[in-house]
C-alpha positions as protocol buffer text, in pm:
chain_id: "A"
residue {
  index: 1
  type: UNK
  ca { x: 1460 y: 55 z: 69 }
}
residue {
  index: 2
  type: UNK
  ca { x: 1152 y: -56 z: -121 }
}
residue {
  index: 3
  type: UNK
  ca { x: 864 y: -295 z: -54 }
}
residue {
  index: 4
  type: UNK
  ca { x: 575 y: -408 z: -272 }
}
residue {
  index: 5
  type: UNK
  ca { x: 226 y: -495 z: -150 }
}
residue {
  index: 6
  type: UNK
  ca { x: -8 y: -687 z: -379 }
}
residue {
  index: 7
  type: UNK
  ca { x: -374 y: -756 z: -324 }
}
residue {
  index: 8
  type: UNK
  ca { x: -460 y: -1127 z: -325 }
}
residue {
  index: 9
  type: UNK
  ca { x: -832 y: -1141 z: -256 }
}
residue {
  index: 10
  type: UNK
  ca { x: -1092 y: -1011 z: -11 }
}
residue {
  index: 11
  type: UNK
  ca { x: -877 y: -825 z: 244 }
}
residue {
  index: 12
  type: UNK
  ca { x: -563 y: -1036 z: 202 }
}
residue {
  index: 13
  type: UNK
  ca { x: -235 y: -888 z: 72 }
}
residue {
  index: 14
  type: UNK
  ca { x: 115 y: -1026 z: 25 }
}
residue {
  index: 15
  type: UNK
  ca { x: 409 y: -801 z: 103 }
}
residue {
  index: 16
  type: UNK
  ca { x: 744 y: -850 z: -67 }
}
residue {
  index: 17
  type: UNK
  ca { x: 1062 y: -681 z: 52 }
}
residue {
  index: 18
  type: UNK
  ca { x: 1382 y: -580 z: -119 }
}
residue {
  index: 19
  type: UNK
  ca { x: 1570 y: -830 z: 99 }
}
residue {
  index: 20
  type: UNK
  ca { x: 1375 y: -1118 z: -56 }
}
residue {
  index: 21
  type: UNK
  ca { x: 1120 y: -1199 z: 216 }
}
residue {
  index: 22
  type: UNK
  ca { x: 742 y: -1221 z: 180 }
}
residue {
  index: 23
  type: UNK
  ca { x: 464 y: -1203 z: 436 }
}
residue {
  index: 24
  type: UNK
  ca { x: 91 y: -1242 z: 403 }
}
residue {
  index: 25
  type: UNK
  ca { x: -126 y: -973 z: 564 }
}
residue {
  index: 26
  type: UNK
  ca { x: -497 y: -1005 z: 615 }
}
residue {
  index: 27
  type: UNK
  ca { x: -777 y: -826 z: 798 }
}
residue {
  index: 28
  type: UNK
  ca { x: -968 y: -977 z: 1089 }
}
residue {
  index: 29
  type: UNK
  ca { x: -1244 y: -1232 z: 1021 }
}
residue {
  index: 30
  type: UNK
  ca { x: -1519 y: -975 z: 1085 }
}
residue {
  index: 31
  type: UNK
  ca { x: -1361 y: -751 z: 816 }
}
residue {
  index: 32
  type: UNK
  ca { x: -1334 y: -1024 z: 570 }
}
residue {
  index: 33
  type: UNK
  ca { x: 1335 y: -1183 z: 1621 }
}
residue {
  index: 34
  type: UNK
  ca { x: 1493 y: -1512 z: 1498 }
}
residue {
  index: 35
  type: UNK
  ca { x: 1581 y: -1383 z: 1151 }
}
residue {
  index: 36
  type: UNK
  ca { x: 1293 y: -1582 z: 1010 }
}
residue {
  index: 37
  type: UNK
  ca { x: 1129 y: -1284 z: 841 }
}
residue {
  index: 38
  type: UNK
  ca { x: 1157 y: -931 z: 717 }
}
residue {
  index: 39
  type: UNK
  ca { x: 1367 y: -654 z: 868 }
}
residue {
  index: 40
  type: UNK
  ca { x: 1186 y: -423 z: 1113 }
}
residue {
  index: 41
  type: UNK
  ca { x: 1215 y: -109 z: 898 }
}
residue {
  index: 42
  type: UNK
  ca { x: 1094 y: -296 z: 590 }
}
residue {
  index: 43
  type: UNK
  ca { x: 801 y: -417 z: 797 }
}
residue {
  index: 44
  type: UNK
  ca { x: 706 y: -56 z: 871 }
}
residue {
  index: 45
  type: UNK
  ca { x: 683 y: 12 z: 500 }
}
residue {
  index: 46
  type: UNK
  ca { x: 492 y: -312 z: 443 }
}
residue {
  index: 47
  type: UNK
  ca { x: 253 y: -213 z: 720 }
}
residue {
  index: 48
  type: UNK
  ca { x: 195 y: 121 z: 553 }
}
residue {
  index: 49
  type: UNK
  ca { x: 145 y: -44 z: 213 }
}
residue {
  index: 50
  type: UNK
  ca { x: -96 y: -302 z: 356 }
}
residue {
  index: 51
  type: UNK
  ca { x: -292 y: -47 z: 559 }
}
residue {
  index: 52
  type: UNK
  ca { x: -344 y: 195 z: 272 }
}
residue {
  index: 53
  type: UNK
  ca { x: -415 y: -85 z: 20 }
}
residue {
  index: 54
  type: UNK
  ca { x: -683 y: -223 z: 251 }
}
residue {
  index: 55
  type: UNK
  ca { x: -849 y: 123 z: 261 }
}
residue {
  index: 56
  type: UNK
  ca { x: -827 y: 196 z: -111 }
}
residue {
  index: 57
  type: UNK
  ca { x: -955 y: -144 z: -227 }
}
residue {
  index: 58
  type: UNK
  ca { x: -1240 y: -136 z: 26 }
}
residue {
  index: 59
  type: UNK
  ca { x: -1345 y: 217 z: -74 }
}
residue {
  index: 60
  type: UNK
  ca { x: -1334 y: 137 z: -446 }
}
residue {
  index: 61
  type: UNK
  ca { x: -1535 y: -182 z: -402 }
}
residue {
  index: 62
  type: UNK
  ca { x: -1787 y: 7 z: -186 }
}
residue {
  index: 63
  type: UNK
  ca { x: -1806 y: 262 z: -468 }
}
residue {
  index: 64
  type: UNK
  ca { x: -1888 y: -22 z: -709 }
}
residue {
  index: 65
  type: UNK
  ca { x: -1564 y: 13 z: -901 }
}
residue {
  index: 66
  type: UNK
  ca { x: -1454 y: -303 z: -1084 }
}
residue {
  index: 67
  type: UNK
  ca { x: -1113 y: -344 z: -921 }
}
residue {
  index: 68
  type: UNK
  ca { x: -924 y: -644 z: -1058 }
}
residue {
  index: 69
  type: UNK
  ca { x: -592 y: -590 z: -885 }
}
residue {
  index: 70
  type: UNK
  ca { x: -401 y: -339 z: -676 }
}
residue {
  index: 71
  type: UNK
  ca { x: -27 y: -307 z: -628 }
}
residue {
  index: 72
  type: UNK
  ca { x: 142 y: -52 z: -406 }
}
residue {
  index: 73
  type: UNK
  ca { x: 512 y: 33 z: -417 }
}
residue {
  index: 74
  type: UNK
  ca { x: 645 y: 213 z: -111 }
}
residue {
  index: 75
  type: UNK
  ca { x: 985 y: 383 z: -131 }
}
residue {
  index: 76
  type: UNK
  ca { x: 1144 y: 499 z: 193 }
}
residue {
  index: 77
  type: UNK
  ca { x: 1450 y: 717 z: 239 }
}
residue {
  index: 78
  type: UNK
  ca { x: 1622 y: 704 z: 576 }
}
residue {
  index: 79
  type: UNK
  ca { x: 1841 y: 954 z: 758 }
}
residue {
  index: 80
  type: UNK
  ca { x: 2214 y: 898 z: 722 }
}
residue {
  index: 81
  type: UNK
  ca { x: 2280 y: 900 z: 1099 }
}
residue {
  index: 82
  type: UNK
  ca { x: 2137 y: 717 z: 1399 }
}
residue {
  index: 83
  type: UNK
  ca { x: 1852 y: 704 z: 1457 }
}
residue {
  index: 84
  type: UNK
  ca { x: 1807 y: 626 z: 1089 }
}
residue {
  index: 85
  type: UNK
  ca { x: 1442 y: 728 z: 1079 }
}
residue {
  index: 86
  type: UNK
  ca { x: 1248 y: 757 z: 756 }
}
residue {
  index: 87
  type: UNK
  ca { x: 1270 y: 1114 z: 626 }
}
residue {
  index: 88
  type: UNK
  ca { x: 1071 y: 1066 z: 303 }
}
residue {
  index: 89
  type: UNK
  ca { x: 822 y: 799 z: 204 }
}
residue {
  index: 90
  type: UNK
  ca { x: 648 y: 776 z: -132 }
}
residue {
  index: 91
  type: UNK
  ca { x: 347 y: 550 z: -190 }
}
residue {
  index: 92
  type: UNK
  ca { x: 262 y: 463 z: -551 }
}
residue {
  index: 93
  type: UNK
  ca { x: -62 y: 279 z: -633 }
}
residue {
  index: 94
  type: UNK
  ca { x: -112 y: 82 z: -953 }
}
residue {
  index: 95
  type: UNK
  ca { x: -483 y: -5 z: -968 }
}
residue {
  index: 96
  type: UNK
  ca { x: -604 y: -246 z: -1234 }
}
residue {
  index: 97
  type: UNK
  ca { x: -969 y: -270 z: -1335 }
}
residue {
  index: 98
  type: UNK
  ca { x: -1241 y: -215 z: -1588 }
}
residue {
  index: 99
  type: UNK
  ca { x: -1368 y: 139 z: -1636 }
}
residue {
  index: 100
  type: UNK
  ca { x: -1220 y: 271 z: -1312 }
}
residue {
  index: 101
  type: UNK
  ca { x: -1302 y: 632 z: -1234 }
}
residue {
  index: 102
  type: UNK
  ca { x: -989 y: 846 z: -1197 }
}
residue {
  index: 103
  type: UNK
  ca { x: -1183 y: 1071 z: -961 }
}
residue {
  index: 104
  type: UNK
  ca { x: -1286 y: 780 z: -735 }
}
residue {
  index: 105
  type: UNK
  ca { x: -939 y: 625 z: -730 }
}
residue {
  index: 106
  type: UNK
  ca { x: -783 y: 963 z: -650 }
}
residue {
  index: 107
  type: UNK
  ca { x: -1037 y: 1027 z: -375 }
}
residue {
  index: 108
  type: UNK
  ca { x: -981 y: 681 z: -223 }
}
residue {
  index: 109
  type: UNK
  ca { x: -603 y: 737 z: -217 }
}
residue {
  index: 110
  type: UNK
  ca { x: -653 y: 1083 z: -64 }
}
residue {
  index: 111
  type: UNK
  ca { x: -897 y: 963 z: 204 }
}
residue {
  index: 112
  type: UNK
  ca { x: -669 y: 677 z: 300 }
}
residue {
  index: 113
  type: UNK
  ca { x: -368 y: 909 z: 326 }
}
residue {
  index: 114
  type: UNK
  ca { x: -541 y: 1189 z: 514 }
}
residue {
  index: 115
  type: UNK
  ca { x: -809 y: 1019 z: 722 }
}
residue {
  index: 116
  type: UNK
  ca { x: -817 y: 639 z: 742 }
}
residue {
  index: 117
  type: UNK
  ca { x: -470 y: 486 z: 719 }
}
residue {
  index: 118
  type: UNK
  ca { x: -328 y: 505 z: 1070 }
}
residue {
  index: 119
  type: UNK
  ca { x: 13 y: 385 z: 948 }
}
residue {
  index: 120
  type: UNK
  ca { x: 33 y: 669 z: 696 }
}
residue {
  index: 121
  type: UNK
  ca { x: -79 y: 927 z: 950 }
}
residue {
  index: 122
  type: UNK
  ca { x: 159 y: 798 z: 1215 }
}
residue {
  index: 123
  type: UNK
  ca { x: 460 y: 782 z: 984 }
}
residue {
  index: 124
  type: UNK
  ca { x: 358 y: 1122 z: 844 }
}
residue {
  index: 125
  type: UNK
  ca { x: 421 y: 1273 z: 1186 }
}
residue {
  index: 126
  type: UNK
  ca { x: 792 y: 1191 z: 1145 }
}
residue {
  index: 127
  type: UNK
  ca { x: 849 y: 1183 z: 768 }
}
residue {
  index: 128
  type: UNK
  ca { x: 723 y: 1353 z: 454 }
}
residue {
  index: 129
  type: UNK
  ca { x: 474 y: 1102 z: 307 }
}
residue {
  index: 130
  type: UNK
  ca { x: 355 y: 1148 z: -52 }
}
residue {
  index: 131
  type: UNK
  ca { x: 114 y: 945 z: -263 }
}
residue {
  index: 132
  type: UNK
  ca { x: 30 y: 905 z: -630 }
}
residue {
  index: 133
  type: UNK
  ca { x: -150 y: 650 z: -845 }
}
residue {
  index: 134
  type: UNK
  ca { x: -194 y: 514 z: -1191 }
}
residue {
  index: 135
  type: UNK
  ca { x: -489 y: 329 z: -1337 }
}
residue {
  index: 136
  type: UNK
  ca { x: -436 y: 34 z: -1572 }
}
residue {
  index: 137
  type: UNK
  ca { x: -731 y: -87 z: -1776 }
}
residue {
  index: 138
  type: UNK
  ca { x: -786 y: -460 z: -1747 }
}
residue {
  index: 139
  type: UNK
  ca { x: -621 y: -725 z: -1532 }
}
residue {
  index: 140
  type: UNK
  ca { x: -264 y: -715 z: -1403 }
}
residue {
  index: 141
  type: UNK
  ca { x: -13 y: -917 z: -1604 }
}
residue {
  index: 142
  type: UNK
  ca { x: 58 y: -1252 z: -1441 }
}
């Protein structure tokens, strides 16, 4: 199972699932089952991707990094038997920008994973959650 979370603007993100559904996620204004949507387990991964993206983009902007785009791919592996909980989750950041500091991007990913992202910390209590990132100079291809 895989989902993709892409930063739109401000604190808005769009999540796309492997089953072909999309959902817009956004922070609150002060921070900037009818089969009509995604599957529940995909939503968990989208929630994780949105939560950690929110943290990383906010920290990089606060650190005056010129972030142009941010995409997160979350891969989840589930147990073979019921309950089919996630056993392993990998979060991969692709951060686009001008002159981004590898140290600052790495630190933002680390802080989100270990301190700020409640979804990552909560899922990490049940599954092995890993993170990595890559930096791409310039804007994301459209």
